[in-house]
Amino acid sequence: ESDSEQLLRAVAGRSLLEPEVEALLVEELPELGGCWRQAAQLAYLQERLLLTAAVGNAPPAAHGARARQLPAGAGVMMRAAAKLPHVLRRGAVARRAVSRCLRCGSVPTGRTACAACGLMGCAYCEACLALGRSRACALLLRSAALPAMRCTAALDPAGAAGRWGLSPAQAGAAGAALGFLAEARKRSASTCPERFLLWAVTGAGKTEMIFPLLEAVLAAGGRALVATPRRDVVLELAPRLAQAFPAEVLAVLYGGSADRWVSGRLTLATTHQLLRFHQGYDLVIIDELDAYPYHNDPMLVYAAEQACKVDGSFIYLSATPPQEMQRLVRLGKLPHARVPVRFHGHPLPIPQHLSIPSVLTCLKRGSLPRSLIQNLQKSLERKAQIFLFVSRIAHIEGLLILLRRSFPGVVIEGTSSKDSFRAEKVTAFRNRIISLLVTTTILERGVTVPR
């Protein structure tokens, strides 16, 4: 296998800055360490790899003979950082036409003196800075898109109920989504992936409904991505997907994940990780699309769209889709399936409103309202697991003191996004070692806990 073929296989479906490419090769293909740039040039000339400045003009739509020049800033970038051969540098143009970050789609808002290119005002993107600095003189490698795999599978409701344990409502919704996957290529006349909404109430079993969809895409030889806004939901879904698809290599991606360079046909990731992918998936499933931080974040919406092949498909999962999406459903402009019941048939619980002083007032007084204590006691007496949500991380420690004083025989813990032991505490809570967990809304969605 040639060097260029090995490189293409390593970066397939990815969008990576030069330091990320080098980190990937150190772990996966150390033998390419000294010659990967020549391999990248050959793949670029073969129109199988996109090489651009990370911040600059949008790349040309076609990679034809007239378009084999790198975009704005690429010449300076290559000489200062990558030192690619002369063929790639020759056609580069001036960097004045910087317009946006090609990794996240944001308008670059920062400028700084740059040791790589020598400019005093090198543009960089602050929006995706947490994933590495995307600069006007930085090299961005993206694999060229391949056509999406056609999915023609049909769902047998009885078979789905047996194989995946689906209820009739779940099987009907999954069947409608499979029909969408089979017909999407015929309907598509735009440059965006086709979209379908699975609108299902909380507890309807949305995760189980996507299993037949993933199975159909993987059986057709395609690649599938399941994305959710939060790390905790990724950790919740990972063992369920691994159990459902034991023959597949499952890449589980979130900040600090050990699977950073794992390449598989099935990927589970937080939405921020989608910034590292480019048109690599036939099916992209966005779970909890109305949840923070995905909701109302153009950067993450852009990243999700870039991760899907142009002729691929999107499946949105939500119990409470945004108003605009609901409007499109009403107008018949968004294919969808609705599941208004939970899989076990029990009705949705109706919340009860309990009026108490503010948390801050309780902390200042050093006591909890009697009504809150009585309601918590009722749940503890029936051996229930209790989430107690607060709006501010700063309130957790004070509440723990008051709760432990009120319930001395109960194991009570607190956690938040800043807690390095969050995963261990959630596991202990799920295993009923912890009975009451004080937490922020980081755990409000997608977490399944017995009792």
PDB file of C-alpha atoms in Angstrom, residues 6 22 24-35:
ATOM      1  CA  GLN A   6      -2.189   4.918   3.978  1.00  0.00           C
ATOM      2  CA  GLU A  22       0.938  14.596  13.057  1.00  0.00           C
ATOM      3  CA  LEU A  24      -2.684  10.877  14.511  1.00  0.00           C
ATOM      4  CA  LEU A  25       0.259   9.562  12.500  1.00  0.00           C
ATOM      5  CA  VAL A  26       2.468   9.206  15.593  1.00  0.00           C
ATOM      6  CA  GLU A  27      -0.099   6.801  17.035  1.00  0.00           C
ATOM      7  CA  GLU A  28      -1.401   5.087  13.911  1.00  0.00           C
ATOM      8  CA  LEU A  29       1.253   5.374  11.169  1.00  0.00           C
ATOM      9  CA  PRO A  30       4.627   6.363  12.650  1.00  0.00           C
ATOM     10  CA  GLU A  31       6.390   5.200   9.482  1.00  0.00           C
ATOM     11  CA  LEU A  32       4.824   8.148   7.611  1.00  0.00           C
ATOM     12  CA  GLY A  33       6.205  10.727  10.034  1.00  0.00           C
ATOM     13  CA  GLY A  34       8.870  12.116   7.697  1.00  0.00           C
ATOM     14  CA  CYS A  35       7.120  11.816   4.345  1.00  0.00           C
TER      15      CYS A  35
END
